[in-house]
Amino acid sequence: MDQQRRKEQLPDVPDGSVGVFVYSDEKDGEVANDLIETIAGAGYAVYQPPDESAESAAWIEETLPICDGVIVVYGNCSPYWVGRQLQTFRKYSYRIKKEMKVIAVFDPPPPTEKQKRVPLILPKMIRLTADQLDKFFDQLQMSSDGTT
């Protein structure tokens, strides 16, 4: 696909907006929808793959370059699913040659006594709970302000 056609297929992003990409398993759809509403309500553009098809994989590769952060929801899914999503993200980030400003694994309520293990740790990755979303937003703002 040529560069111009590819650019025309990217989702529209308002100038100056900060984009967040949200990965979630079907089992965590309700939690992801609540999270997406919270992020959008805070003024950020939010992107979520519609499904896990080959067409969706192409959409992910085209959408990640316009995002500043990624959140993987880790609720009812297995640690292996989370690991696969982080590996997928890592693969795409190398391909598109873009480093995200912040990568988060989101642990939805209720809090568990023992935090679930994440099978892959990436640079700039943080763990979040619902009451820690400001930490994620702060890191997004630092990236969009040009500060570090």
PDB file of C-alpha atoms in Angstrom:
ATOM      1  CA  MET A   1       0.000   0.000   0.000  1.00  0.00           C
ATOM      2  CA  ASP A   2       1.460   3.366  -0.915  1.00  0.00           C
ATOM      3  CA  GLN A   3       2.128   6.058   1.701  1.00  0.00           C
ATOM      4  CA  GLN A   4      -0.709   8.414   0.646  1.00  0.00           C
ATOM      5  CA  ARG A   5      -3.363   5.690   0.618  1.00  0.00           C
ATOM      6  CA  ARG A   6      -2.165   4.412   3.984  1.00  0.00           C
ATOM      7  CA  LYS A   7      -2.370   7.919   5.473  1.00  0.00           C
ATOM      8  CA  GLU A   8      -5.941   8.307   4.195  1.00  0.00           C
ATOM      9  CA  GLN A   9      -6.983   5.124   6.046  1.00  0.00           C
ATOM     10  CA  LEU A  10      -5.723   6.203   9.465  1.00  0.00           C
ATOM     11  CA  PRO A  11      -8.361   7.243  11.981  1.00  0.00           C
ATOM     12  CA  ASP A  12      -8.903  10.981  12.257  1.00  0.00           C
ATOM     13  CA  VAL A  13      -7.022  12.549  15.141  1.00  0.00           C
ATOM     14  CA  PRO A  14      -7.695  16.152  16.120  1.00  0.00           C
ATOM     15  CA  ASP A  15      -4.569  18.314  16.077  1.00  0.00           C
ATOM     16  CA  GLY A  16      -2.814  18.212  19.413  1.00  0.00           C
ATOM     17  CA  SER A  17      -4.896  15.357  20.798  1.00  0.00           C
ATOM     18  CA  VAL A  18      -3.221  12.558  22.694  1.00  0.00           C
ATOM     19  CA  GLY A  19      -4.225   9.035  21.696  1.00  0.00           C
ATOM     20  CA  VAL A  20      -4.529   5.961  23.911  1.00  0.00           C
ATOM     21  CA  PHE A  21      -4.765   2.430  22.551  1.00  0.00           C
ATOM     22  CA  VAL A  22      -6.729  -0.025  24.734  1.00  0.00           C
ATOM     23  CA  TYR A  23      -6.370  -3.804  24.385  1.00  0.00           C
ATOM     24  CA  SER A  24      -8.882  -6.034  26.163  1.00  0.00           C
ATOM     25  CA  ASP A  25     -10.129  -9.602  25.983  1.00  0.00           C
ATOM     26  CA  GLU A  26     -13.850 -10.219  25.395  1.00  0.00           C
ATOM     27  CA  LYS A  27     -14.093 -11.347  29.028  1.00  0.00           C
ATOM     28  CA  ASP A  28     -13.085  -7.841  30.101  1.00  0.00           C
ATOM     29  CA  GLY A  29     -15.271  -5.947  27.629  1.00  0.00           C
ATOM     30  CA  GLU A  30     -17.378  -4.206  30.266  1.00  0.00           C
ATOM     31  CA  VAL A  31     -14.306  -3.116  32.239  1.00  0.00           C
ATOM     32  CA  ALA A  32     -12.670  -1.904  29.006  1.00  0.00           C
ATOM     33  CA  ASN A  33     -15.762   0.095  28.052  1.00  0.00           C
ATOM     34  CA  ASP A  34     -15.776   1.817  31.460  1.00  0.00           C
ATOM     35  CA  LEU A  35     -12.054   2.521  31.135  1.00  0.00           C
ATOM     36  CA  ILE A  36     -12.528   3.914  27.620  1.00  0.00           C
ATOM     37  CA  GLU A  37     -15.304   6.235  28.855  1.00  0.00           C
ATOM     38  CA  THR A  38     -13.035   7.479  31.646  1.00  0.00           C
ATOM     39  CA  ILE A  39     -10.112   8.107  29.272  1.00  0.00           C
ATOM     40  CA  ALA A  40     -12.313   9.816  26.671  1.00  0.00           C
ATOM     41  CA  GLY A  41     -13.958  11.861  29.432  1.00  0.00           C
ATOM     42  CA  ALA A  42     -10.505  13.107  30.409  1.00  0.00           C
ATOM     43  CA  GLY A  43     -10.101  14.490  26.871  1.00  0.00           C
ATOM     44  CA  TYR A  44      -8.004  11.798  25.184  1.00  0.00           C
ATOM     45  CA  ALA A  45      -8.686  10.024  21.902  1.00  0.00           C
ATOM     46  CA  VAL A  46      -9.202   6.286  22.534  1.00  0.00           C
ATOM     47  CA  TYR A  47      -8.700   3.421  20.100  1.00  0.00           C
ATOM     48  CA  GLN A  48      -9.677  -0.226  20.588  1.00  0.00           C
ATOM     49  CA  PRO A  49      -9.376  -3.023  18.041  1.00  0.00           C
ATOM     50  CA  PRO A  50     -12.838  -4.213  16.989  1.00  0.00           C
ATOM     51  CA  ASP A  51     -11.896  -7.912  17.096  1.00  0.00           C
ATOM     52  CA  GLU A  52      -8.943 -10.266  16.648  1.00  0.00           C
ATOM     53  CA  SER A  53      -9.250 -10.830  12.877  1.00  0.00           C
ATOM     54  CA  ALA A  54      -6.555 -10.344  10.237  1.00  0.00           C
ATOM     55  CA  GLU A  55      -8.308  -7.123   9.222  1.00  0.00           C
ATOM     56  CA  SER A  56      -8.105  -5.941  12.817  1.00  0.00           C
ATOM     57  CA  ALA A  57      -4.366  -6.709  12.878  1.00  0.00           C
ATOM     58  CA  ALA A  58      -3.863  -4.369   9.913  1.00  0.00           C
ATOM     59  CA  TRP A  59      -5.974  -1.716  11.646  1.00  0.00           C
ATOM     60  CA  ILE A  60      -3.831  -2.023  14.789  1.00  0.00           C
ATOM     61  CA  GLU A  61      -0.640  -1.528  12.788  1.00  0.00           C
ATOM     62  CA  GLU A  62      -2.103   1.584  11.157  1.00  0.00           C
ATOM     63  CA  THR A  63      -3.513   3.004  14.393  1.00  0.00           C
ATOM     64  CA  LEU A  64      -0.583   2.550  16.799  1.00  0.00           C
ATOM     65  CA  PRO A  65       1.541   5.270  15.134  1.00  0.00           C
ATOM     66  CA  ILE A  66      -1.005   7.916  16.144  1.00  0.00           C
ATOM     67  CA  CYS A  67      -1.174   6.768  19.773  1.00  0.00           C
ATOM     68  CA  ASP A  68       0.932   8.008  22.673  1.00  0.00           C
ATOM     69  CA  GLY A  69       0.102   5.301  25.173  1.00  0.00           C
ATOM     70  CA  VAL A  70      -1.182   1.742  25.433  1.00  0.00           C
ATOM     71  CA  ILE A  71      -3.261   0.067  28.142  1.00  0.00           C
ATOM     72  CA  VAL A  72      -3.753  -3.708  28.360  1.00  0.00           C
ATOM     73  CA  VAL A  73      -6.708  -4.666  30.572  1.00  0.00           C
ATOM     74  CA  TYR A  74      -5.825  -7.563  32.891  1.00  0.00           C
ATOM     75  CA  GLY A  75      -9.051  -8.662  34.517  1.00  0.00           C
ATOM     76  CA  ASN A  76     -10.622 -12.034  33.793  1.00  0.00           C
ATOM     77  CA  CYS A  77      -8.233 -13.013  31.025  1.00  0.00           C
ATOM     78  CA  SER A  78      -5.248 -15.283  31.483  1.00  0.00           C
ATOM     79  CA  PRO A  79      -1.697 -14.039  32.011  1.00  0.00           C
ATOM     80  CA  TYR A  80      -0.856 -15.676  28.685  1.00  0.00           C
ATOM     81  CA  TRP A  81      -3.380 -13.470  26.880  1.00  0.00           C
ATOM     82  CA  VAL A  82      -1.809 -10.382  28.481  1.00  0.00           C
ATOM     83  CA  GLY A  83       1.654 -11.595  27.481  1.00  0.00           C
ATOM     84  CA  ARG A  84       0.530 -12.159  23.881  1.00  0.00           C
ATOM     85  CA  GLN A  85      -0.921  -8.655  23.682  1.00  0.00           C
ATOM     86  CA  LEU A  86       2.292  -7.137  25.008  1.00  0.00           C
ATOM     87  CA  GLN A  87       4.292  -9.192  22.497  1.00  0.00           C
ATOM     88  CA  THR A  88       1.970  -8.063  19.699  1.00  0.00           C
ATOM     89  CA  PHE A  89       2.385  -4.459  20.758  1.00  0.00           C
ATOM     90  CA  ARG A  90       6.163  -4.882  20.899  1.00  0.00           C
ATOM     91  CA  LYS A  91       6.195  -6.425  17.408  1.00  0.00           C
ATOM     92  CA  TYR A  92       4.144  -3.559  15.959  1.00  0.00           C
ATOM     93  CA  SER A  93       6.176  -0.878  17.737  1.00  0.00           C
ATOM     94  CA  TYR A  94       9.368  -2.213  16.124  1.00  0.00           C
ATOM     95  CA  ARG A  95       7.688  -2.358  12.734  1.00  0.00           C
ATOM     96  CA  ILE A  96       6.334   1.194  12.911  1.00  0.00           C
ATOM     97  CA  LYS A  97       9.502   2.468  14.612  1.00  0.00           C
ATOM     98  CA  LYS A  98       7.605   4.270  17.351  1.00  0.00           C
ATOM     99  CA  GLU A  99       8.230   4.185  21.054  1.00  0.00           C
ATOM    100  CA  MET A 100       5.168   4.719  23.217  1.00  0.00           C
ATOM    101  CA  LYS A 101       5.504   7.243  26.006  1.00  0.00           C
ATOM    102  CA  VAL A 102       3.688   4.986  28.461  1.00  0.00           C
ATOM    103  CA  ILE A 103       2.539   1.359  28.478  1.00  0.00           C
ATOM    104  CA  ALA A 104       0.224   0.199  31.240  1.00  0.00           C
ATOM    105  CA  VAL A 105      -1.289  -3.030  32.451  1.00  0.00           C
ATOM    106  CA  PHE A 106      -4.628  -2.137  34.046  1.00  0.00           C
ATOM    107  CA  ASP A 107      -5.838  -4.220  36.994  1.00  0.00           C
ATOM    108  CA  PRO A 108      -9.582  -3.564  37.340  1.00  0.00           C
ATOM    109  CA  PRO A 109     -11.411  -3.695  40.650  1.00  0.00           C
ATOM    110  CA  PRO A 110     -11.918  -5.457  42.893  1.00  0.00           C
ATOM    111  CA  PRO A 111      -8.323  -5.484  44.040  1.00  0.00           C
ATOM    112  CA  THR A 112      -6.961  -8.939  44.621  1.00  0.00           C
ATOM    113  CA  GLU A 113      -4.886  -9.929  47.612  1.00  0.00           C
ATOM    114  CA  LYS A 114      -2.128 -11.119  45.349  1.00  0.00           C
ATOM    115  CA  GLN A 115      -1.285  -9.135  42.244  1.00  0.00           C
ATOM    116  CA  LYS A 116      -1.349 -11.293  39.130  1.00  0.00           C
ATOM    117  CA  ARG A 117       1.963 -11.950  37.452  1.00  0.00           C
ATOM    118  CA  VAL A 118       2.569 -10.361  34.051  1.00  0.00           C
ATOM    119  CA  PRO A 119       4.620 -12.697  31.841  1.00  0.00           C
ATOM    120  CA  LEU A 120       6.396  -9.899  29.967  1.00  0.00           C
ATOM    121  CA  ILE A 121       7.781  -6.619  31.279  1.00  0.00           C
ATOM    122  CA  LEU A 122       8.469  -3.875  28.755  1.00  0.00           C
ATOM    123  CA  PRO A 123      10.422  -0.633  29.148  1.00  0.00           C
ATOM    124  CA  LYS A 124       8.234   2.222  30.428  1.00  0.00           C
ATOM    125  CA  MET A 125       5.555  -0.265  31.518  1.00  0.00           C
ATOM    126  CA  ILE A 126       3.535   0.500  34.641  1.00  0.00           C
ATOM    127  CA  ARG A 127       0.803  -1.341  36.546  1.00  0.00           C
ATOM    128  CA  LEU A 128      -2.383   0.600  37.214  1.00  0.00           C
ATOM    129  CA  THR A 129      -5.573   0.281  39.182  1.00  0.00           C
ATOM    130  CA  ALA A 130      -8.654   2.466  38.675  1.00  0.00           C
ATOM    131  CA  ASP A 131      -7.532   4.908  41.374  1.00  0.00           C
ATOM    132  CA  GLN A 132      -4.119   5.303  39.694  1.00  0.00           C
ATOM    133  CA  LEU A 133      -5.255   6.476  36.242  1.00  0.00           C
ATOM    134  CA  ASP A 134      -3.949   9.971  36.996  1.00  0.00           C
ATOM    135  CA  LYS A 135      -0.443   8.489  36.946  1.00  0.00           C
ATOM    136  CA  PHE A 136      -1.058   7.292  33.377  1.00  0.00           C
ATOM    137  CA  PHE A 137      -2.550  10.662  32.360  1.00  0.00           C
ATOM    138  CA  ASP A 138       0.424  12.503  33.882  1.00  0.00           C
ATOM    139  CA  GLN A 139       2.839  10.459  31.785  1.00  0.00           C
ATOM    140  CA  LEU A 140       0.768  11.106  28.653  1.00  0.00           C
ATOM    141  CA  GLN A 141       0.786  14.831  29.367  1.00  0.00           C
ATOM    142  CA  MET A 142       4.533  14.850  29.899  1.00  0.00           C
ATOM    143  CA  SER A 143       4.918  13.256  26.482  1.00  0.00           C
ATOM    144  CA  SER A 144       2.595  15.704  24.755  1.00  0.00           C
ATOM    145  CA  ASP A 145       4.137  18.728  26.501  1.00  0.00           C
ATOM    146  CA  GLY A 146       7.567  17.698  25.274  1.00  0.00           C
ATOM    147  CA  THR A 147       8.798  17.349  28.843  1.00  0.00           C
ATOM    148  CA  THR A 148      10.199  14.164  30.260  1.00  0.00           C
TER     149      THR A 148
END
